[in-house]
Amino acid sequence: MDAMVAWEYALLVRRYQGQGRNFHVSFVWYGPDGSRRDVTTYGDTAIAHLNRVGREGWELVAAAEDVNNVQGSTEVHRYHLKRPLA
């Protein structure tokens, strides 16, 4: 019988907050150990971050977006990732 694959999961969150011509984009990494780390300095696009963690063995399994444009603009993108446990 084949061994069952065990997975660990993580979450990358991109937050865009804007008001008129002023805006701020940030990225936060939620690790499988429950840690939370600001990783904004690693890149200014989601693709840069996804490629970086892809090289670490993470695979994108789902993405979700929340947009609130009532006052200014707020977007939250969530990238759900998994990789096999070592």
PDB file of N, CA and C in Angstrom:
ATOM      1  N   MET A   1       0.839  -1.178   0.000  1.00  0.00           N
ATOM      2  CA  MET A   1       0.000   0.000   0.000  1.00  0.00           C
ATOM      3  C   MET A   1       0.888   1.247   0.000  1.00  0.00           C
ATOM      4  N   ASP A   2       0.534   2.224  -0.826  1.00  0.00           N
ATOM      5  CA  ASP A   2       1.308   3.464  -0.908  1.00  0.00           C
ATOM      6  C   ASP A   2       1.110   4.299   0.346  1.00  0.00           C
ATOM      7  N   ALA A   3       2.169   5.016   0.710  1.00  0.00           N
ATOM      8  CA  ALA A   3       2.075   5.920   1.865  1.00  0.00           C
ATOM      9  C   ALA A   3       1.212   7.127   1.506  1.00  0.00           C
ATOM     10  N   MET A   4       0.429   7.564   2.454  1.00  0.00           N
ATOM     11  CA  MET A   4      -0.425   8.720   2.247  1.00  0.00           C
ATOM     12  C   MET A   4       0.419  10.000   2.332  1.00  0.00           C
ATOM     13  N   VAL A   5       0.162  10.944   1.454  1.00  0.00           N
ATOM     14  CA  VAL A   5       0.869  12.221   1.473  1.00  0.00           C
ATOM     15  C   VAL A   5       0.225  13.120   2.519  1.00  0.00           C
ATOM     16  N   ALA A   6       1.048  13.712   3.365  1.00  0.00           N
ATOM     17  CA  ALA A   6       0.574  14.688   4.349  1.00  0.00           C
ATOM     18  C   ALA A   6       0.974  16.074   3.859  1.00  0.00           C
ATOM     19  N   TRP A   7       0.093  17.037   4.047  1.00  0.00           N
ATOM     20  CA  TRP A   7       0.304  18.392   3.539  1.00  0.00           C
ATOM     21  C   TRP A   7       0.417  19.391   4.678  1.00  0.00           C
ATOM     22  N   GLU A   8       1.094  20.503   4.389  1.00  0.00           N
ATOM     23  CA  GLU A   8       1.027  21.669   5.267  1.00  0.00           C
ATOM     24  C   GLU A   8       0.510  22.823   4.412  1.00  0.00           C
ATOM     25  N   TYR A   9      -0.150  23.762   5.069  1.00  0.00           N
ATOM     26  CA  TYR A   9      -0.831  24.834   4.352  1.00  0.00           C
ATOM     27  C   TYR A   9      -0.350  26.189   4.850  1.00  0.00           C
ATOM     28  N   ALA A  10      -0.424  27.170   3.946  1.00  0.00           N
ATOM     29  CA  ALA A  10      -0.049  28.537   4.278  1.00  0.00           C
ATOM     30  C   ALA A  10      -0.967  29.482   3.511  1.00  0.00           C
ATOM     31  N   LEU A  11      -0.892  30.742   3.864  1.00  0.00           N
ATOM     32  CA  LEU A  11      -1.752  31.747   3.263  1.00  0.00           C
ATOM     33  C   LEU A  11      -0.932  32.998   2.987  1.00  0.00           C
ATOM     34  N   LEU A  12      -1.037  33.525   1.773  1.00  0.00           N
ATOM     35  CA  LEU A  12      -0.442  34.808   1.411  1.00  0.00           C
ATOM     36  C   LEU A  12      -1.587  35.785   1.197  1.00  0.00           C
ATOM     37  N   VAL A  13      -1.547  36.920   1.876  1.00  0.00           N
ATOM     38  CA  VAL A  13      -2.615  37.918   1.760  1.00  0.00           C
ATOM     39  C   VAL A  13      -2.037  39.200   1.186  1.00  0.00           C
ATOM     40  N   ARG A  14      -2.640  39.663   0.092  1.00  0.00           N
ATOM     41  CA  ARG A  14      -2.279  40.942  -0.517  1.00  0.00           C
ATOM     42  C   ARG A  14      -3.382  41.925  -0.164  1.00  0.00           C
ATOM     43  N   ARG A  15      -3.000  43.054   0.403  1.00  0.00           N
ATOM     44  CA  ARG A  15      -3.975  44.075   0.782  1.00  0.00           C
ATOM     45  C   ARG A  15      -3.633  45.374   0.051  1.00  0.00           C
ATOM     46  N   TYR A  16      -4.613  45.890  -0.674  1.00  0.00           N
ATOM     47  CA  TYR A  16      -4.484  47.164  -1.376  1.00  0.00           C
ATOM     48  C   TYR A  16      -5.448  48.134  -0.716  1.00  0.00           C
ATOM     49  N   GLN A  17      -4.924  49.244  -0.247  1.00  0.00           N
ATOM     50  CA  GLN A  17      -5.772  50.276   0.349  1.00  0.00           C
ATOM     51  C   GLN A  17      -5.455  51.589  -0.347  1.00  0.00           C
ATOM     52  N   GLY A  18      -6.476  52.204  -0.911  1.00  0.00           N
ATOM     53  CA  GLY A  18      -6.270  53.439  -1.645  1.00  0.00           C
ATOM     54  C   GLY A  18      -7.318  54.475  -1.350  1.00  0.00           C
ATOM     55  N   GLN A  19      -6.902  55.719  -1.523  1.00  0.00           N
ATOM     56  CA  GLN A  19      -7.806  56.863  -1.388  1.00  0.00           C
ATOM     57  C   GLN A  19      -7.349  57.866  -2.431  1.00  0.00           C
ATOM     58  N   GLY A  20      -8.135  58.011  -3.500  1.00  0.00           N
ATOM     59  CA  GLY A  20      -7.725  58.906  -4.579  1.00  0.00           C
ATOM     60  C   GLY A  20      -6.459  58.389  -5.239  1.00  0.00           C
ATOM     61  N   ARG A  21      -5.439  59.240  -5.310  1.00  0.00           N
ATOM     62  CA  ARG A  21      -4.172  58.848  -5.932  1.00  0.00           C
ATOM     63  C   ARG A  21      -3.198  58.213  -4.945  1.00  0.00           C
ATOM     64  N   ASN A  22      -3.551  58.191  -3.684  1.00  0.00           N
ATOM     65  CA  ASN A  22      -2.690  57.592  -2.671  1.00  0.00           C
ATOM     66  C   ASN A  22      -3.115  56.150  -2.422  1.00  0.00           C
ATOM     67  N   PHE A  23      -2.149  55.255  -2.400  1.00  0.00           N
ATOM     68  CA  PHE A  23      -2.473  53.855  -2.121  1.00  0.00           C
ATOM     69  C   PHE A  23      -1.290  53.171  -1.453  1.00  0.00           C
ATOM     70  N   HIS A  24      -1.590  52.048  -0.817  1.00  0.00           N
ATOM     71  CA  HIS A  24      -0.569  51.247  -0.143  1.00  0.00           C
ATOM     72  C   HIS A  24      -0.877  49.783  -0.412  1.00  0.00           C
ATOM     73  N   VAL A  25       0.135  49.033  -0.820  1.00  0.00           N
ATOM     74  CA  VAL A  25      -0.005  47.598  -1.047  1.00  0.00           C
ATOM     75  C   VAL A  25       0.894  46.875  -0.056  1.00  0.00           C
ATOM     76  N   SER A  26       0.345  45.875   0.611  1.00  0.00           N
ATOM     77  CA  SER A  26       1.154  45.091   1.548  1.00  0.00           C
ATOM     78  C   SER A  26       0.879  43.606   1.336  1.00  0.00           C
ATOM     79  N   PHE A  27       1.859  42.790   1.726  1.00  0.00           N
ATOM     80  CA  PHE A  27       1.742  41.335   1.640  1.00  0.00           C
ATOM     81  C   PHE A  27       2.086  40.743   2.996  1.00  0.00           C
ATOM     82  N   VAL A  28       1.250  39.824   3.476  1.00  0.00           N
ATOM     83  CA  VAL A  28       1.482  39.156   4.758  1.00  0.00           C
ATOM     84  C   VAL A  28       1.445  37.655   4.516  1.00  0.00           C
ATOM     85  N   TRP A  29       2.417  36.940   5.094  1.00  0.00           N
ATOM     86  CA  TRP A  29       2.535  35.485   4.982  1.00  0.00           C
ATOM     87  C   TRP A  29       2.094  34.865   6.296  1.00  0.00           C
ATOM     88  N   TYR A  30       1.133  33.967   6.232  1.00  0.00           N
ATOM     89  CA  TYR A  30       0.673  33.200   7.382  1.00  0.00           C
ATOM     90  C   TYR A  30       1.205  31.785   7.210  1.00  0.00           C
ATOM     91  N   GLY A  31       2.202  31.425   7.999  1.00  0.00           N
ATOM     92  CA  GLY A  31       2.877  30.144   7.855  1.00  0.00           C
ATOM     93  C   GLY A  31       2.121  28.994   8.473  1.00  0.00           C
ATOM     94  N   PRO A  32       2.526  27.776   8.145  1.00  0.00           N
ATOM     95  CA  PRO A  32       1.849  26.589   8.660  1.00  0.00           C
ATOM     96  C   PRO A  32       1.994  26.430  10.173  1.00  0.00           C
ATOM     97  N   ASP A  33       2.948  27.117  10.763  1.00  0.00           N
ATOM     98  CA  ASP A  33       3.153  27.044  12.217  1.00  0.00           C
ATOM     99  C   ASP A  33       2.346  28.101  12.963  1.00  0.00           C
ATOM    100  N   GLY A  34       1.516  28.859  12.240  1.00  0.00           N
ATOM    101  CA  GLY A  34       0.703  29.894  12.866  1.00  0.00           C
ATOM    102  C   GLY A  34       1.369  31.259  12.906  1.00  0.00           C
ATOM    103  N   SER A  35       2.580  31.343  12.351  1.00  0.00           N
ATOM    104  CA  SER A  35       3.292  32.614  12.351  1.00  0.00           C
ATOM    105  C   SER A  35       2.676  33.585  11.348  1.00  0.00           C
ATOM    106  N   ARG A  36       2.921  34.867  11.579  1.00  0.00           N
ATOM    107  CA  ARG A  36       2.436  35.933  10.697  1.00  0.00           C
ATOM    108  C   ARG A  36       3.629  36.843  10.431  1.00  0.00           C
ATOM    109  N   ARG A  37       3.947  37.063   9.135  1.00  0.00           N
ATOM    110  CA  ARG A  37       5.131  37.847   8.798  1.00  0.00           C
ATOM    111  C   ARG A  37       4.830  38.791   7.642  1.00  0.00           C
ATOM    112  N   ASP A  38       5.205  40.055   7.787  1.00  0.00           N
ATOM    113  CA  ASP A  38       5.072  41.030   6.703  1.00  0.00           C
ATOM    114  C   ASP A  38       6.185  40.749   5.698  1.00  0.00           C
ATOM    115  N   VAL A  39       5.813  40.384   4.466  1.00  0.00           N
ATOM    116  CA  VAL A  39       6.792  40.055   3.435  1.00  0.00           C
ATOM    117  C   VAL A  39       6.741  41.054   2.279  1.00  0.00           C
ATOM    118  N   THR A  40       6.211  42.233   2.528  1.00  0.00           N
ATOM    119  CA  THR A  40       6.052  43.256   1.496  1.00  0.00           C
ATOM    120  C   THR A  40       7.371  43.564   0.799  1.00  0.00           C
ATOM    121  N   THR A  41       8.462  43.552   1.527  1.00  0.00           N
ATOM    122  CA  THR A  41       9.753  43.929   0.944  1.00  0.00           C
ATOM    123  C   THR A  41      10.254  42.936  -0.100  1.00  0.00           C
ATOM    124  N   TYR A  42       9.659  41.747  -0.188  1.00  0.00           N
ATOM    125  CA  TYR A  42      10.093  40.752  -1.163  1.00  0.00           C
ATOM    126  C   TYR A  42       9.566  41.014  -2.569  1.00  0.00           C
ATOM    127  N   GLY A  43       8.681  41.968  -2.748  1.00  0.00           N
ATOM    128  CA  GLY A  43       8.161  42.258  -4.081  1.00  0.00           C
ATOM    129  C   GLY A  43       6.885  43.063  -4.023  1.00  0.00           C
ATOM    130  N   ASP A  44       6.559  43.710  -5.143  1.00  0.00           N
ATOM    131  CA  ASP A  44       5.369  44.554  -5.156  1.00  0.00           C
ATOM    132  C   ASP A  44       4.229  43.964  -5.976  1.00  0.00           C
ATOM    133  N   THR A  45       4.374  42.702  -6.425  1.00  0.00           N
ATOM    134  CA  THR A  45       3.284  42.042  -7.147  1.00  0.00           C
ATOM    135  C   THR A  45       3.037  40.661  -6.544  1.00  0.00           C
ATOM    136  N   ALA A  46       1.813  40.188  -6.696  1.00  0.00           N
ATOM    137  CA  ALA A  46       1.481  38.847  -6.211  1.00  0.00           C
ATOM    138  C   ALA A  46       2.301  37.793  -6.951  1.00  0.00           C
ATOM    139  N   ILE A  47       2.552  38.007  -8.239  1.00  0.00           N
ATOM    140  CA  ILE A  47       3.334  37.045  -9.023  1.00  0.00           C
ATOM    141  C   ILE A  47       4.735  36.896  -8.448  1.00  0.00           C
ATOM    142  N   ALA A  48       5.362  37.993  -8.062  1.00  0.00           N
ATOM    143  CA  ALA A  48       6.700  37.920  -7.464  1.00  0.00           C
ATOM    144  C   ALA A  48       6.681  37.061  -6.203  1.00  0.00           C
ATOM    145  N   HIS A  49       5.659  37.243  -5.377  1.00  0.00           N
ATOM    146  CA  HIS A  49       5.554  36.472  -4.134  1.00  0.00           C
ATOM    147  C   HIS A  49       5.234  35.003  -4.409  1.00  0.00           C
ATOM    148  N   LEU A  50       4.324  34.739  -5.345  1.00  0.00           N
ATOM    149  CA  LEU A  50       3.965  33.359  -5.657  1.00  0.00           C
ATOM    150  C   LEU A  50       5.152  32.611  -6.278  1.00  0.00           C
ATOM    151  N   ASN A  51       5.926  33.277  -7.128  1.00  0.00           N
ATOM    152  CA  ASN A  51       7.113  32.640  -7.692  1.00  0.00           C
ATOM    153  C   ASN A  51       8.150  32.351  -6.608  1.00  0.00           C
ATOM    154  N   ARG A  52       8.292  33.269  -5.656  1.00  0.00           N
ATOM    155  CA  ARG A  52       9.255  33.076  -4.571  1.00  0.00           C
ATOM    156  C   ARG A  52       8.890  31.854  -3.735  1.00  0.00           C
ATOM    157  N   VAL A  53       7.645  31.746  -3.303  1.00  0.00           N
ATOM    158  CA  VAL A  53       7.263  30.604  -2.473  1.00  0.00           C
ATOM    159  C   VAL A  53       7.147  29.324  -3.303  1.00  0.00           C
ATOM    160  N   GLY A  54       6.885  29.459  -4.607  1.00  0.00           N
ATOM    161  CA  GLY A  54       6.884  28.290  -5.481  1.00  0.00           C
ATOM    162  C   GLY A  54       8.252  27.627  -5.520  1.00  0.00           C
ATOM    163  N   ARG A  55       9.303  28.429  -5.472  1.00  0.00           N
ATOM    164  CA  ARG A  55      10.659  27.875  -5.440  1.00  0.00           C
ATOM    165  C   ARG A  55      10.941  27.162  -4.119  1.00  0.00           C
ATOM    166  N   GLU A  56      10.120  27.439  -3.111  1.00  0.00           N
ATOM    167  CA  GLU A  56      10.251  26.771  -1.811  1.00  0.00           C
ATOM    168  C   GLU A  56       9.333  25.549  -1.714  1.00  0.00           C
ATOM    169  N   GLY A  57       8.693  25.189  -2.817  1.00  0.00           N
ATOM    170  CA  GLY A  57       7.860  23.992  -2.848  1.00  0.00           C
ATOM    171  C   GLY A  57       6.375  24.218  -2.628  1.00  0.00           C
ATOM    172  N   TRP A  58       5.951  25.475  -2.481  1.00  0.00           N
ATOM    173  CA  TRP A  58       4.534  25.757  -2.263  1.00  0.00           C
ATOM    174  C   TRP A  58       3.784  25.757  -3.585  1.00  0.00           C
ATOM    175  N   GLU A  59       2.562  25.217  -3.556  1.00  0.00           N
ATOM    176  CA  GLU A  59       1.687  25.165  -4.724  1.00  0.00           C
ATOM    177  C   GLU A  59       0.411  25.940  -4.425  1.00  0.00           C
ATOM    178  N   LEU A  60       0.018  26.821  -5.343  1.00  0.00           N
ATOM    179  CA  LEU A  60      -1.226  27.574  -5.204  1.00  0.00           C
ATOM    180  C   LEU A  60      -2.400  26.631  -5.419  1.00  0.00           C
ATOM    181  N   VAL A  61      -3.328  26.594  -4.455  1.00  0.00           N
ATOM    182  CA  VAL A  61      -4.486  25.707  -4.587  1.00  0.00           C
ATOM    183  C   VAL A  61      -5.804  26.470  -4.679  1.00  0.00           C
ATOM    184  N   ALA A  62      -5.817  27.728  -4.239  1.00  0.00           N
ATOM    185  CA  ALA A  62      -7.046  28.529  -4.328  1.00  0.00           C
ATOM    186  C   ALA A  62      -6.696  29.999  -4.156  1.00  0.00           C
ATOM    187  N   ALA A  63      -7.547  30.843  -4.706  1.00  0.00           N
ATOM    188  CA  ALA A  63      -7.389  32.292  -4.545  1.00  0.00           C
ATOM    189  C   ALA A  63      -8.780  32.892  -4.352  1.00  0.00           C
ATOM    190  N   ALA A  64      -8.841  33.940  -3.535  1.00  0.00           N
ATOM    191  CA  ALA A  64     -10.117  34.625  -3.274  1.00  0.00           C
ATOM    192  C   ALA A  64      -9.864  36.121  -3.200  1.00  0.00           C
ATOM    193  N   GLU A  65     -10.882  36.900  -3.511  1.00  0.00           N
ATOM    194  CA  GLU A  65     -10.754  38.355  -3.531  1.00  0.00           C
ATOM    195  C   GLU A  65     -11.967  38.986  -2.854  1.00  0.00           C
ATOM    196  N   ASP A  66     -11.708  39.994  -2.023  1.00  0.00           N
ATOM    197  CA  ASP A  66     -12.759  40.821  -1.432  1.00  0.00           C
ATOM    198  C   ASP A  66     -12.485  42.259  -1.844  1.00  0.00           C
ATOM    199  N   VAL A  67     -13.506  42.947  -2.347  1.00  0.00           N
ATOM    200  CA  VAL A  67     -13.348  44.338  -2.759  1.00  0.00           C
ATOM    201  C   VAL A  67     -14.413  45.174  -2.071  1.00  0.00           C
ATOM    202  N   ASN A  68     -13.991  46.302  -1.477  1.00  0.00           N
ATOM    203  CA  ASN A  68     -14.915  47.232  -0.846  1.00  0.00           C
ATOM    204  C   ASN A  68     -14.597  48.611  -1.391  1.00  0.00           C
ATOM    205  N   ASN A  69     -15.500  49.151  -2.192  1.00  0.00           N
ATOM    206  CA  ASN A  69     -15.268  50.456  -2.806  1.00  0.00           C
ATOM    207  C   ASN A  69     -16.203  51.529  -2.270  1.00  0.00           C
ATOM    208  N   VAL A  70     -16.706  51.379  -1.060  1.00  0.00           N
ATOM    209  CA  VAL A  70     -17.634  52.357  -0.504  1.00  0.00           C
ATOM    210  C   VAL A  70     -16.939  53.699  -0.314  1.00  0.00           C
ATOM    211  N   GLN A  71     -15.850  53.707   0.428  1.00  0.00           N
ATOM    212  CA  GLN A  71     -15.076  54.937   0.610  1.00  0.00           C
ATOM    213  C   GLN A  71     -13.651  54.622   0.231  1.00  0.00           C
ATOM    214  N   GLY A  72     -13.185  55.226  -0.846  1.00  0.00           N
ATOM    215  CA  GLY A  72     -11.860  54.877  -1.327  1.00  0.00           C
ATOM    216  C   GLY A  72     -11.902  53.498  -1.935  1.00  0.00           C
ATOM    217  N   SER A  73     -10.862  52.742  -1.716  1.00  0.00           N
ATOM    218  CA  SER A  73     -10.815  51.405  -2.283  1.00  0.00           C
ATOM    219  C   SER A  73     -10.007  50.496  -1.386  1.00  0.00           C
ATOM    220  N   THR A  74     -10.550  49.342  -1.121  1.00  0.00           N
ATOM    221  CA  THR A  74      -9.837  48.317  -0.364  1.00  0.00           C
ATOM    222  C   THR A  74     -10.018  47.004  -1.091  1.00  0.00           C
ATOM    223  N   GLU A  75      -8.911  46.332  -1.361  1.00  0.00           N
ATOM    224  CA  GLU A  75      -8.953  45.009  -1.965  1.00  0.00           C
ATOM    225  C   GLU A  75      -8.120  44.080  -1.098  1.00  0.00           C
ATOM    226  N   VAL A  76      -8.636  42.890  -0.870  1.00  0.00           N
ATOM    227  CA  VAL A  76      -7.893  41.868  -0.151  1.00  0.00           C
ATOM    228  C   VAL A  76      -7.904  40.618  -1.024  1.00  0.00           C
ATOM    229  N   HIS A  77      -6.721  40.153  -1.368  1.00  0.00           N
ATOM    230  CA  HIS A  77      -6.568  38.923  -2.156  1.00  0.00           C
ATOM    231  C   HIS A  77      -5.923  37.886  -1.252  1.00  0.00           C
ATOM    232  N   ARG A  78      -6.501  36.703  -1.217  1.00  0.00           N
ATOM    233  CA  ARG A  78      -5.970  35.603  -0.402  1.00  0.00           C
ATOM    234  C   ARG A  78      -5.524  34.477  -1.325  1.00  0.00           C
ATOM    235  N   TYR A  79      -4.271  34.056  -1.143  1.00  0.00           N
ATOM    236  CA  TYR A  79      -3.702  32.970  -1.930  1.00  0.00           C
ATOM    237  C   TYR A  79      -3.430  31.804  -0.985  1.00  0.00           C
ATOM    238  N   HIS A  80      -4.160  30.712  -1.166  1.00  0.00           N
ATOM    239  CA  HIS A  80      -4.030  29.526  -0.320  1.00  0.00           C
ATOM    240  C   HIS A  80      -3.031  28.579  -0.982  1.00  0.00           C
ATOM    241  N   LEU A  81      -2.041  28.128  -0.200  1.00  0.00           N
ATOM    242  CA  LEU A  81      -0.970  27.298  -0.739  1.00  0.00           C
ATOM    243  C   LEU A  81      -0.787  26.042   0.084  1.00  0.00           C
ATOM    244  N   LYS A  82      -0.199  25.021  -0.550  1.00  0.00           N
ATOM    245  CA  LYS A  82       0.108  23.784   0.173  1.00  0.00           C
ATOM    246  C   LYS A  82       1.423  23.229  -0.350  1.00  0.00           C
ATOM    247  N   ARG A  83       2.052  22.389   0.456  1.00  0.00           N
ATOM    248  CA  ARG A  83       3.219  21.631   0.044  1.00  0.00           C
ATOM    249  C   ARG A  83       3.290  20.374   0.885  1.00  0.00           C
ATOM    250  N   PRO A  84       3.912  19.323   0.350  1.00  0.00           N
ATOM    251  CA  PRO A  84       4.026  18.090   1.130  1.00  0.00           C
ATOM    252  C   PRO A  84       4.903  18.305   2.359  1.00  0.00           C
ATOM    253  N   LEU A  85       4.522  17.675   3.449  1.00  0.00           N
ATOM    254  CA  LEU A  85       5.369  17.718   4.637  1.00  0.00           C
ATOM    255  C   LEU A  85       6.640  16.935   4.364  1.00  0.00           C
ATOM    256  N   ALA A  86       7.737  17.471   4.845  1.00  0.00           N
ATOM    257  CA  ALA A  86       9.042  16.794   4.628  1.00  0.00           C
ATOM    258  C   ALA A  86       9.196  15.618   5.548  1.00  0.00           C
TER     259      ALA A  86
END
